[in-house]
Amino acid sequence: MGCWIYYLSSNVVGLFPLLQFLTLSCSPLSEATTSPTVPHFKPSYSFGRTFLGLDKCNACIGTSICKKFFKEEIRFDSWLSPRLKLPPNYLLSYSGNYTDDAKSWRLVDITRLTTKYQHDQADKRICTSVSNTKGCSIERVLRKTERFQKWLKAKRLTPDLVQGLPSPMLRCPSQRLLDRIVRRYAEVPDAGSIYMDHLTDRDKLRLLYTLSVNTHPILLQIFPDVEGWPFPRYLGSCGRLIVSASTRPLREFYSSSPDVAADLAFQLLSVVSSMGNNDLNYLFYFIRVDASTFGIFNNGHLFIRDASTLGIIDKQEGSQLTDGQQEYRDIFSCLASDCQSTFLSCKTVRENQNFIMVCQEILPKLLKGKFLQPVQEKIDSFLRHCANSFLDSQEVSDAATKLMEFLRPLRSCDSRFAYRYPDCKYNDKY
């Protein structure tokens, strides 16, 4: 049996009026097909509030893009097939299509902050934290917590309000970073203020929930691609799903041709270099990387696809939490992780660890066995030095820089690399 929630009127514009017209219908999946005998019949795409996570709001990310879902201006790929149905809810991410004019469509990624199973487990922990029952009002429990009560009274987001949250982004928070979060939080009307006066109680809970579960969407909002940051564009959220510009994971390019591999490796090293040297004087550091951490746009441009494992150290102000404060724990500390997990000290972060990680985990899979012997030997030598965690920071950085310069002339200049073509024909910089 398959269950869907259908809306009865496509003329309702507002999200919450729209939800009043929702009705539940259960039928076998095989019946959810387009009727071949009625050519002009256009079946409504089906939505469930539980699939989106709207049944858990305001313990969710937000509702900024819900209207586009219900107006069918965001479509899952499965909607383009004859069988109109929602994709499985146990997946972490989905491929979709997005439009602003109903004529031109572009690919987007529709993503959960954690798996549906992890969300469900966290919801159970929230309920059992106040009683022995598995069910409760998630929002009501979270609103009564000591942490959220402090948020309600706060005029400004300060380090003590995020102490003990598990995200690496908040392990070493500065006031400057927290002000940037409030000023650029995209799920509310832009107030451009570092004070939280423009945030309602609901907004504060959604922001706290997002920071507690996964800061990936927050990083996309406060360091936008339009300002040159290496992240995909954040388009909005609905319930516990976010929508962002689509990228293909780097793993799909491991078998690419030598010139493509050289181009992607050059871009990757450039991105890693910018993470430690940027105008805002932040050090972005990974706690781990894998083939899905980075992604490629259809124009060949490489971006950080998954920012959830990124930490930030403010080289200008420094951390304003002590190690003791970092160890503070409450229910918000384990919404997406083991409540007993060990927090890393900010003092253990090395400036060269990003280079070491990508040279150990990513670049060998991208560059090994792609080039003629003399060239390959040179690349392998640079990789060994770049991946050596026993070398000091300067030696690792030097090896990475030399590898970049060695890869530069191995890249082709043609239309396959649309992000830098035809500029590369006239400027060696590209």
JSON list of C-alpha atoms in Angstrom, two decimals, residues 23-107:
[
{"chain": "A", "resi": 23, "resn": "THR", "atom": "CA", "xyz": [-6.49, 15.00, 2.44]},
{"chain": "A", "resi": 24, "resn": "LEU", "atom": "CA", "xyz": [-4.94, 11.60, 3.01]},
{"chain": "A", "resi": 25, "resn": "SER", "atom": "CA", "xyz": [-5.37, 8.92, 0.38]},
{"chain": "A", "resi": 26, "resn": "CYS", "atom": "CA", "xyz": [-3.96, 5.38, 0.47]},
{"chain": "A", "resi": 27, "resn": "SER", "atom": "CA", "xyz": [-3.80, 3.13, -2.58]},
{"chain": "A", "resi": 28, "resn": "PRO", "atom": "CA", "xyz": [-1.41, 0.59, -4.13]},
{"chain": "A", "resi": 29, "resn": "LEU", "atom": "CA", "xyz": [1.64, 2.15, -5.74]},
{"chain": "A", "resi": 30, "resn": "SER", "atom": "CA", "xyz": [0.75, 0.57, -9.04]},
{"chain": "A", "resi": 31, "resn": "GLU", "atom": "CA", "xyz": [-2.38, 2.73, -9.22]},
{"chain": "A", "resi": 32, "resn": "ALA", "atom": "CA", "xyz": [-0.42, 6.02, -9.12]},
{"chain": "A", "resi": 33, "resn": "THR", "atom": "CA", "xyz": [-0.07, 6.27, -12.89]},
{"chain": "A", "resi": 34, "resn": "THR", "atom": "CA", "xyz": [-1.14, 8.65, -15.63]},
{"chain": "A", "resi": 35, "resn": "SER", "atom": "CA", "xyz": [-4.36, 7.47, -17.25]},
{"chain": "A", "resi": 36, "resn": "PRO", "atom": "CA", "xyz": [-3.75, 6.70, -20.97]},
{"chain": "A", "resi": 37, "resn": "THR", "atom": "CA", "xyz": [-7.48, 7.07, -21.77]},
{"chain": "A", "resi": 38, "resn": "VAL", "atom": "CA", "xyz": [-7.71, 10.72, -20.68]},
{"chain": "A", "resi": 39, "resn": "PRO", "atom": "CA", "xyz": [-5.07, 12.65, -22.68]},
{"chain": "A", "resi": 40, "resn": "HIS", "atom": "CA", "xyz": [-5.68, 15.98, -20.94]},
{"chain": "A", "resi": 41, "resn": "PHE", "atom": "CA", "xyz": [-5.71, 14.58, -17.40]},
{"chain": "A", "resi": 42, "resn": "LYS", "atom": "CA", "xyz": [-2.88, 16.01, -15.35]},
{"chain": "A", "resi": 43, "resn": "PRO", "atom": "CA", "xyz": [-2.61, 14.22, -12.00]},
{"chain": "A", "resi": 44, "resn": "SER", "atom": "CA", "xyz": [-1.58, 16.30, -9.01]},
{"chain": "A", "resi": 45, "resn": "TYR", "atom": "CA", "xyz": [1.80, 15.48, -7.60]},
{"chain": "A", "resi": 46, "resn": "SER", "atom": "CA", "xyz": [1.45, 14.02, -4.16]},
{"chain": "A", "resi": 47, "resn": "PHE", "atom": "CA", "xyz": [3.01, 15.28, -0.96]},
{"chain": "A", "resi": 48, "resn": "GLY", "atom": "CA", "xyz": [3.12, 14.15, 2.61]},
{"chain": "A", "resi": 49, "resn": "ARG", "atom": "CA", "xyz": [3.80, 16.56, 5.44]},
{"chain": "A", "resi": 50, "resn": "THR", "atom": "CA", "xyz": [5.71, 13.74, 7.14]},
{"chain": "A", "resi": 51, "resn": "PHE", "atom": "CA", "xyz": [7.93, 13.26, 4.07]},
{"chain": "A", "resi": 52, "resn": "LEU", "atom": "CA", "xyz": [8.92, 16.91, 4.10]},
{"chain": "A", "resi": 53, "resn": "GLY", "atom": "CA", "xyz": [9.15, 17.05, 7.88]},
{"chain": "A", "resi": 54, "resn": "LEU", "atom": "CA", "xyz": [6.49, 19.76, 8.18]},
{"chain": "A", "resi": 55, "resn": "ASP", "atom": "CA", "xyz": [4.76, 17.69, 10.85]},
{"chain": "A", "resi": 56, "resn": "LYS", "atom": "CA", "xyz": [7.83, 18.36, 13.05]},
{"chain": "A", "resi": 57, "resn": "CYS", "atom": "CA", "xyz": [8.05, 22.11, 12.50]},
{"chain": "A", "resi": 58, "resn": "ASN", "atom": "CA", "xyz": [9.09, 24.21, 14.25]},
{"chain": "A", "resi": 59, "resn": "ALA", "atom": "CA", "xyz": [11.76, 21.64, 15.11]},
{"chain": "A", "resi": 60, "resn": "CYS", "atom": "CA", "xyz": [12.87, 21.80, 11.49]},
{"chain": "A", "resi": 61, "resn": "ILE", "atom": "CA", "xyz": [14.96, 23.93, 9.15]},
{"chain": "A", "resi": 62, "resn": "GLY", "atom": "CA", "xyz": [12.33, 26.26, 7.72]},
{"chain": "A", "resi": 63, "resn": "THR", "atom": "CA", "xyz": [9.54, 26.81, 5.19]},
{"chain": "A", "resi": 64, "resn": "SER", "atom": "CA", "xyz": [11.08, 29.35, 2.81]},
{"chain": "A", "resi": 65, "resn": "ILE", "atom": "CA", "xyz": [10.70, 27.18, -0.29]},
{"chain": "A", "resi": 66, "resn": "CYS", "atom": "CA", "xyz": [7.53, 25.21, 0.55]},
{"chain": "A", "resi": 67, "resn": "LYS", "atom": "CA", "xyz": [5.37, 27.21, -1.86]},
{"chain": "A", "resi": 68, "resn": "LYS", "atom": "CA", "xyz": [7.52, 26.11, -4.79]},
{"chain": "A", "resi": 69, "resn": "PHE", "atom": "CA", "xyz": [7.06, 22.48, -3.82]},
{"chain": "A", "resi": 70, "resn": "PHE", "atom": "CA", "xyz": [3.29, 22.77, -3.61]},
{"chain": "A", "resi": 71, "resn": "LYS", "atom": "CA", "xyz": [3.06, 24.86, -6.79]},
{"chain": "A", "resi": 72, "resn": "GLU", "atom": "CA", "xyz": [5.02, 22.09, -8.56]},
{"chain": "A", "resi": 73, "resn": "GLU", "atom": "CA", "xyz": [7.90, 24.44, -9.33]},
{"chain": "A", "resi": 74, "resn": "ILE", "atom": "CA", "xyz": [10.25, 21.95, -7.67]},
{"chain": "A", "resi": 75, "resn": "ARG", "atom": "CA", "xyz": [9.91, 18.40, -8.91]},
{"chain": "A", "resi": 76, "resn": "PHE", "atom": "CA", "xyz": [11.65, 15.21, -7.93]},
{"chain": "A", "resi": 77, "resn": "ASP", "atom": "CA", "xyz": [13.06, 13.28, -10.87]},
{"chain": "A", "resi": 78, "resn": "SER", "atom": "CA", "xyz": [10.58, 10.49, -10.15]},
{"chain": "A", "resi": 79, "resn": "TRP", "atom": "CA", "xyz": [7.79, 12.93, -11.01]},
{"chain": "A", "resi": 80, "resn": "LEU", "atom": "CA", "xyz": [9.00, 13.05, -14.60]},
{"chain": "A", "resi": 81, "resn": "SER", "atom": "CA", "xyz": [8.23, 9.37, -15.08]},
{"chain": "A", "resi": 82, "resn": "PRO", "atom": "CA", "xyz": [4.74, 7.92, -15.77]},
{"chain": "A", "resi": 83, "resn": "ARG", "atom": "CA", "xyz": [4.52, 6.83, -12.15]},
{"chain": "A", "resi": 84, "resn": "LEU", "atom": "CA", "xyz": [3.97, 9.98, -10.15]},
{"chain": "A", "resi": 85, "resn": "LYS", "atom": "CA", "xyz": [5.14, 9.23, -6.64]},
{"chain": "A", "resi": 86, "resn": "LEU", "atom": "CA", "xyz": [7.47, 10.52, -3.98]},
{"chain": "A", "resi": 87, "resn": "PRO", "atom": "CA", "xyz": [10.92, 8.92, -3.81]},
{"chain": "A", "resi": 88, "resn": "PRO", "atom": "CA", "xyz": [11.80, 6.68, -0.84]},
{"chain": "A", "resi": 89, "resn": "ASN", "atom": "CA", "xyz": [11.98, 8.69, 2.38]},
{"chain": "A", "resi": 90, "resn": "TYR", "atom": "CA", "xyz": [15.01, 6.77, 3.67]},
{"chain": "A", "resi": 91, "resn": "LEU", "atom": "CA", "xyz": [17.38, 8.41, 1.16]},
{"chain": "A", "resi": 92, "resn": "LEU", "atom": "CA", "xyz": [19.64, 11.27, 2.27]},
{"chain": "A", "resi": 93, "resn": "SER", "atom": "CA", "xyz": [19.44, 13.26, -0.96]},
{"chain": "A", "resi": 94, "resn": "TYR", "atom": "CA", "xyz": [17.37, 13.42, -4.11]},
{"chain": "A", "resi": 95, "resn": "SER", "atom": "CA", "xyz": [17.81, 14.85, -7.59]},
{"chain": "A", "resi": 96, "resn": "GLY", "atom": "CA", "xyz": [15.21, 17.40, -8.59]},
{"chain": "A", "resi": 97, "resn": "ASN", "atom": "CA", "xyz": [14.27, 20.15, -11.03]},
{"chain": "A", "resi": 98, "resn": "TYR", "atom": "CA", "xyz": [13.57, 23.80, -10.20]},
{"chain": "A", "resi": 99, "resn": "THR", "atom": "CA", "xyz": [11.92, 26.60, -12.17]},
{"chain": "A", "resi": 100, "resn": "ASP", "atom": "CA", "xyz": [11.06, 30.26, -11.72]},
{"chain": "A", "resi": 101, "resn": "ASP", "atom": "CA", "xyz": [8.99, 30.63, -14.91]},
{"chain": "A", "resi": 102, "resn": "ALA", "atom": "CA", "xyz": [7.58, 27.11, -15.59]},
{"chain": "A", "resi": 103, "resn": "LYS", "atom": "CA", "xyz": [9.52, 27.11, -18.88]},
{"chain": "A", "resi": 104, "resn": "SER", "atom": "CA", "xyz": [13.19, 26.73, -18.07]},
{"chain": "A", "resi": 105, "resn": "TRP", "atom": "CA", "xyz": [14.25, 24.13, -15.52]},
{"chain": "A", "resi": 106, "resn": "ARG", "atom": "CA", "xyz": [17.55, 23.58, -13.72]},
{"chain": "A", "resi": 107, "resn": "LEU", "atom": "CA", "xyz": [18.86, 20.69, -11.68]}
]
